CSV table of C-alpha atoms in Angstrom, one decimal:
chain,number,residue,atom,x,y,z
A,1,UNK,CA,93.2,95.4,76.5
A,2,UNK,CA,89.5,96.2,77.2
A,3,UNK,CA,88.8,98.6,80.1
A,4,UNK,CA,86.8,96.1,82.0
A,5,UNK,CA,89.7,93.7,82.1
A,6,UNK,CA,91.8,96.4,83.7
A,7,UNK,CA,89.2,96.6,86.5
A,8,UNK,CA,88.7,92.8,86.8
A,9,UNK,CA,92.3,92.0,87.2
A,10,UNK,CA,93.0,93.9,90.4
A,11,UNK,CA,89.5,93.1,91.7
A,12,UNK,CA,90.0,89.4,91.3
A,13,UNK,CA,93.4,89.6,93.0
A,14,UNK,CA,91.9,91.5,95.9
A,15,UNK,CA,89.2,88.9,96.2
A,16,UNK,CA,91.7,86.1,96.2
A,17,UNK,CA,93.7,87.8,98.9
A,18,UNK,CA,90.8,88.8,101.0
A,19,UNK,CA,92.2,86.6,103.7
A,20,UNK,CA,95.1,89.0,104.0
A,21,UNK,CA,92.8,91.5,105.6
A,22,UNK,CA,90.2,89.3,107.2
A,23,UNK,CA,91.4,85.8,108.3
A,24,UNK,CA,94.8,87.0,109.6
A,25,UNK,CA,93.7,90.4,110.7
A,26,UNK,CA,94.7,89.9,114.3
A,27,UNK,CA,98.1,88.5,113.2
A,28,UNK,CA,98.7,91.5,110.9
A,29,UNK,CA,97.9,93.9,113.7
A,30,UNK,CA,100.3,92.1,116.0
A,31,UNK,CA,103.1,91.6,113.6
A,32,UNK,CA,102.5,94.4,111.1
A,33,UNK,CA,105.6,96.4,112.1
A,34,UNK,CA,109.2,95.6,112.9
A,35,UNK,CA,108.7,96.6,116.5
A,36,UNK,CA,105.9,94.1,117.1
A,37,UNK,CA,106.9,91.0,115.1
A,38,UNK,CA,109.7,91.0,112.6
A,39,UNK,CA,113.2,92.5,112.9
A,40,UNK,CA,113.3,91.0,116.4
A,41,UNK,CA,117.0,90.5,117.0
A,42,UNK,CA,116.3,88.3,120.0
A,43,UNK,CA,114.5,85.8,117.8
A,44,UNK,CA,116.3,82.4,117.7
A,45,UNK,CA,115.5,80.1,114.8
A,46,UNK,CA,113.8,76.8,115.7
A,47,UNK,CA,114.7,73.3,114.8
A,48,UNK,CA,111.7,73.3,112.4
A,49,UNK,CA,112.9,76.6,110.8
A,50,UNK,CA,116.6,76.8,111.4
A,51,UNK,CA,117.4,79.7,109.1
A,52,UNK,CA,116.2,83.3,109.5
A,53,UNK,CA,114.4,84.8,106.5
A,54,UNK,CA,115.7,88.1,105.1
A,55,UNK,CA,113.1,90.1,103.1
A,56,UNK,CA,114.4,92.4,100.3
A,57,UNK,CA,112.0,95.0,99.1
A,58,UNK,CA,111.6,96.2,95.5
A,59,UNK,CA,112.3,99.5,93.7
A,60,UNK,CA,110.5,102.4,95.4
A,61,UNK,CA,109.7,100.1,98.4
A,62,UNK,CA,110.9,100.0,101.9
A,63,UNK,CA,111.5,97.6,104.8
A,64,UNK,CA,108.0,97.9,106.2
A,65,UNK,CA,105.4,98.7,103.5
A,66,UNK,CA,106.6,96.0,101.1
A,67,UNK,CA,106.2,93.3,103.7
A,68,UNK,CA,103.0,94.1,105.6
A,69,UNK,CA,101.5,91.0,104.1
A,70,UNK,CA,104.3,88.5,103.8
A,71,UNK,CA,106.3,89.2,107.0
A,72,UNK,CA,103.4,88.4,109.4
A,73,UNK,CA,102.5,85.4,107.2
A,74,UNK,CA,106.0,83.9,107.8
A,75,UNK,CA,106.3,85.1,111.4
A,76,UNK,CA,103.1,83.3,112.4
A,77,UNK,CA,104.5,80.2,110.8
A,78,UNK,CA,107.5,80.2,113.1
A,79,UNK,CA,110.2,82.0,111.1
A,80,UNK,CA,112.5,84.6,112.4
A,81,UNK,CA,111.9,87.4,109.9
A,82,UNK,CA,114.0,90.4,109.1
A,83,UNK,CA,113.9,93.2,106.5
A,84,UNK,CA,116.2,95.9,105.4
A,85,UNK,CA,116.2,99.3,103.6
A,86,UNK,CA,118.6,99.6,100.8
A,87,UNK,CA,119.3,101.8,97.8
A,88,UNK,CA,118.4,105.1,99.5
A,89,UNK,CA,118.9,108.3,97.7
A,90,UNK,CA,119.7,111.5,99.6
A,91,UNK,CA,116.6,113.6,100.1
A,92,UNK,CA,114.2,110.8,99.1
A,93,UNK,CA,112.5,109.4,102.2
A,94,UNK,CA,110.4,106.1,102.2
A,95,UNK,CA,111.0,105.3,98.5
A,96,UNK,CA,114.1,103.2,98.4
A,97,UNK,CA,115.8,100.8,96.1
A,98,UNK,CA,116.8,103.6,93.7
A,99,UNK,CA,120.6,103.6,94.2
A,100,UNK,CA,123.1,101.6,92.1
A,101,UNK,CA,122.2,97.9,92.4
A,102,UNK,CA,125.8,96.9,93.0
A,103,UNK,CA,126.0,99.2,96.0
A,104,UNK,CA,122.7,97.9,97.3
A,105,UNK,CA,124.1,94.3,97.2
A,106,UNK,CA,126.8,95.5,99.5
A,107,UNK,CA,124.1,96.8,101.9
A,108,UNK,CA,122.4,93.4,101.8
A,109,UNK,CA,125.7,91.6,102.6
A,110,UNK,CA,126.2,93.8,105.7
A,111,UNK,CA,122.6,93.2,106.8
A,112,UNK,CA,122.9,89.4,106.4
A,113,UNK,CA,126.1,89.4,108.4
A,114,UNK,CA,124.2,91.3,111.2
A,115,UNK,CA,121.2,88.9,111.1
A,116,UNK,CA,123.5,85.8,111.2
A,117,UNK,CA,125.5,87.3,114.1
A,118,UNK,CA,122.3,88.0,116.1
A,119,UNK,CA,120.6,84.7,115.5
A,120,UNK,CA,123.6,82.4,115.6
A,121,UNK,CA,122.5,80.8,112.4
A,122,UNK,CA,125.0,79.6,109.8
A,123,UNK,CA,122.9,80.5,106.8
A,124,UNK,CA,119.8,82.5,105.9
A,125,UNK,CA,117.1,82.3,103.3
A,126,UNK,CA,116.4,85.4,101.2
A,127,UNK,CA,113.0,86.4,99.8
A,128,UNK,CA,112.8,89.4,97.5
A,129,UNK,CA,110.2,91.3,95.4
A,130,UNK,CA,111.0,92.8,92.0
A,131,UNK,CA,114.5,94.3,92.2
A,132,UNK,CA,114.7,92.6,95.6
A,133,UNK,CA,114.5,89.2,93.9
A,134,UNK,CA,117.3,90.1,91.5
A,135,UNK,CA,119.7,92.2,93.5
A,136,UNK,CA,120.7,89.4,95.9
A,137,UNK,CA,122.1,87.4,93.0
A,138,UNK,CA,124.9,89.9,92.8
A,139,UNK,CA,125.6,89.4,96.5
A,140,UNK,CA,125.6,85.6,95.9
A,141,UNK,CA,127.8,85.7,92.8
A,142,UNK,CA,130.3,88.5,93.6
A,143,UNK,CA,130.3,89.2,97.3
A,144,UNK,CA,130.5,85.8,98.9
A,145,UNK,CA,126.8,85.4,99.7
A,146,UNK,CA,126.6,81.8,98.4
A,147,UNK,CA,128.3,80.7,101.6
A,148,UNK,CA,125.7,82.4,103.7
A,149,UNK,CA,122.5,81.8,101.8
A,150,UNK,CA,120.6,78.5,101.5
A,151,UNK,CA,117.8,79.7,99.2
A,152,UNK,CA,116.8,82.7,97.2
A,153,UNK,CA,113.1,83.2,96.4
A,154,UNK,CA,112.2,85.9,93.9
A,155,UNK,CA,108.7,87.2,93.6
A,156,UNK,CA,108.3,88.9,90.2
A,157,UNK,CA,112.1,89.4,90.1
A,158,UNK,CA,113.9,91.6,87.4
A,159,UNK,CA,116.4,88.9,86.7
A,160,UNK,CA,117.0,89.7,83.1
A,161,UNK,CA,115.7,93.3,83.2
A,162,UNK,CA,112.6,94.8,81.8
A,163,UNK,CA,111.6,96.6,78.6
A,164,UNK,CA,108.5,98.0,80.4
A,165,UNK,CA,106.2,96.6,77.6
A,166,UNK,CA,108.5,98.1,75.0
A,167,UNK,CA,108.8,101.6,76.5
A,168,UNK,CA,112.6,101.4,77.1
A,169,UNK,CA,113.1,100.8,73.4
A,170,UNK,CA,112.1,104.4,72.9
A,171,UNK,CA,115.0,105.8,75.1
A,172,UNK,CA,117.4,106.1,72.1
A,173,UNK,CA,115.0,108.4,70.4
A,174,UNK,CA,115.2,110.9,73.3
A,175,UNK,CA,118.8,112.2,73.5
A,176,UNK,CA,120.1,112.4,77.0
A,177,UNK,CA,117.2,110.4,78.5
A,178,UNK,CA,119.2,107.3,79.3
A,179,UNK,CA,122.0,109.4,80.9
A,180,UNK,CA,119.4,111.3,83.0
A,181,UNK,CA,117.9,108.0,84.1
A,182,UNK,CA,121.3,106.6,85.1
A,183,UNK,CA,122.3,109.8,87.0
A,184,UNK,CA,119.1,110.3,89.0
A,185,UNK,CA,117.8,106.8,89.5
A,186,UNK,CA,120.7,104.4,88.9
A,187,UNK,CA,118.7,101.3,89.9
A,188,UNK,CA,116.1,102.0,87.2
A,189,UNK,CA,118.9,102.2,84.6
A,190,UNK,CA,120.5,99.0,85.9
A,191,UNK,CA,117.2,97.1,85.4
A,192,UNK,CA,116.7,98.0,81.8
A,193,UNK,CA,117.1,95.0,79.6
A,194,UNK,CA,120.7,94.8,78.3
A,195,UNK,CA,122.2,97.2,80.8
A,196,UNK,CA,125.9,96.9,81.7
A,197,UNK,CA,124.9,95.8,85.2
A,198,UNK,CA,122.7,92.9,84.0
A,199,UNK,CA,125.2,91.8,81.4
A,200,UNK,CA,127.8,91.4,84.1
A,201,UNK,CA,125.3,89.7,86.5
A,202,UNK,CA,124.1,87.1,84.0
A,203,UNK,CA,127.5,86.4,82.3
A,204,UNK,CA,128.6,82.8,82.8
A,205,UNK,CA,125.2,81.6,84.0
A,206,UNK,CA,122.3,82.7,86.2
A,207,UNK,CA,123.1,80.7,89.3
A,208,UNK,CA,125.9,79.8,91.7
A,209,UNK,CA,126.5,76.4,93.2
A,210,UNK,CA,125.0,75.5,96.6
A,211,UNK,CA,122.0,77.9,96.5
A,212,UNK,CA,118.4,76.8,95.7
A,213,UNK,CA,116.5,79.3,93.5
A,214,UNK,CA,112.8,79.8,93.2
A,215,UNK,CA,111.1,82.3,90.9
A,216,UNK,CA,107.4,83.1,91.3
A,217,UNK,CA,106.0,85.0,88.3
A,218,UNK,CA,102.6,86.2,87.2
A,219,UNK,CA,101.7,86.4,83.5
A,220,UNK,CA,99.9,89.7,84.3
A,221,UNK,CA,103.1,91.5,85.3
A,222,UNK,CA,103.2,94.9,83.7
A,223,UNK,CA,106.4,96.1,85.2
A,224,UNK,CA,109.0,93.3,84.6
A,225,UNK,CA,108.3,92.5,81.0
A,226,UNK,CA,108.2,90.1,79.3
A,227,UNK,CA,107.3,88.1,82.3
A,228,UNK,CA,109.3,85.1,81.1
A,229,UNK,CA,112.5,87.2,81.5
A,230,UNK,CA,112.1,86.7,85.3
A,231,UNK,CA,112.9,83.0,85.0
A,232,UNK,CA,116.3,81.6,85.7
A,233,UNK,CA,118.2,78.7,84.2
A,234,UNK,CA,120.7,76.5,85.9
A,235,UNK,CA,121.0,73.9,88.7
A,236,UNK,CA,118.8,74.2,91.7
A,237,UNK,CA,116.2,76.4,89.9
A,238,UNK,CA,112.5,76.1,90.2
A,239,UNK,CA,110.4,78.5,88.0
A,240,UNK,CA,106.8,78.9,89.0
A,241,UNK,CA,104.0,80.6,87.1
A,242,UNK,CA,101.2,81.6,89.6
A,243,UNK,CA,98.5,80.9,87.0
A,244,UNK,CA,99.6,77.3,86.7
A,245,UNK,CA,98.8,76.9,90.4
A,246,UNK,CA,95.6,79.1,90.5
A,247,UNK,CA,94.3,80.0,87.0
A,248,UNK,CA,92.0,82.7,88.4
A,249,UNK,CA,94.9,84.5,90.2
A,250,UNK,CA,95.0,87.8,88.3
A,251,UNK,CA,97.6,89.5,90.5
A,252,UNK,CA,99.9,92.0,88.7
A,253,UNK,CA,103.4,93.1,89.7
A,254,UNK,CA,102.7,95.1,92.9
A,255,UNK,CA,99.8,92.9,94.2
A,256,UNK,CA,101.7,89.7,93.9
A,257,UNK,CA,104.3,90.9,96.4
A,258,UNK,CA,102.0,92.8,98.8
A,259,UNK,CA,98.9,90.8,99.1
A,260,UNK,CA,98.8,87.5,97.2
A,261,UNK,CA,98.5,84.7,99.7
A,262,UNK,CA,98.7,82.1,96.8
A,263,UNK,CA,102.2,83.5,96.1
A,264,UNK,CA,102.9,83.6,99.9
A,265,UNK,CA,102.0,79.9,100.1
A,266,UNK,CA,104.5,79.1,97.4
A,267,UNK,CA,107.1,81.2,99.2
A,268,UNK,CA,106.6,79.0,102.3
A,269,UNK,CA,106.9,75.9,100.2
A,270,UNK,CA,110.2,77.2,98.7
A,271,UNK,CA,111.5,77.9,102.2
A,272,UNK,CA,110.6,74.5,103.6
A,273,UNK,CA,110.4,72.0,100.6
A,274,UNK,CA,110.4,69.0,102.9
A,275,UNK,CA,107.0,70.1,104.3
A,276,UNK,CA,105.6,71.6,101.1
A,277,UNK,CA,101.9,71.3,100.4
A,278,UNK,CA,100.3,71.8,97.0
A,279,UNK,CA,99.5,75.4,96.2
A,280,UNK,CA,96.0,76.0,94.9
A,281,UNK,CA,93.5,78.9,94.8
A,282,UNK,CA,92.3,77.7,98.2
A,283,UNK,CA,95.8,78.6,99.6
A,284,UNK,CA,94.6,82.2,99.7
A,285,UNK,CA,92.4,81.4,102.6
A,286,UNK,CA,94.8,79.3,104.7
């Protein structure tokens, strides 16, 4: 890749998402932290949006930083929005999502139970970025989550793992490297293409009955690769490539979850398909 393309990609993404720091600036200030917008356990879902939304951060993310863009975006549109921390490692503050994915799914189950009890809702919708778009599938498939989740929306999810642009294929050439990865950062090892965890997760099909699935991918993803591995197959699945909606959207893996209002618009469509409006480049400025 030419160096100028490395510069233009994030620059174009930032231009597309300029509204995230200009148009909704007052909203972001009002709802940019759990104490002043989301994770409000007194929030009661409305008739228009009867299900609370649970946001699930990605690897190395946390319940606040990962959602400074999307949480206010959904909150101002009338949703009750909640986010959790999961996958914490002892002695590692702020950077979560590193523990075993199976254990993290149990944390998600407990959090959803808490949200449903507080809001009185029968079901929730789940939106996750990266690992956060994949991990809930374990909860749905093995921990009874299908009875409590109406829809799962994954933004750049690691559904079938990643080869990190081929880097993980080098692990066998470094004796002990894979074991070291699994011991110190289990979630990273779990997300390597072909891992035991992913083999179990995807055995027998990607989906479970009764849940709607949406995958929002970007062709410029440099973390979950190849990007088509993010897609799901099965009933109730909708796979979306951002560049089919907005050809000039150059967001990569991190930006698509943090700032990309084109992606956010498609998340809103997935949460409320009955009121969905076409997603275009102009959606960045709504």
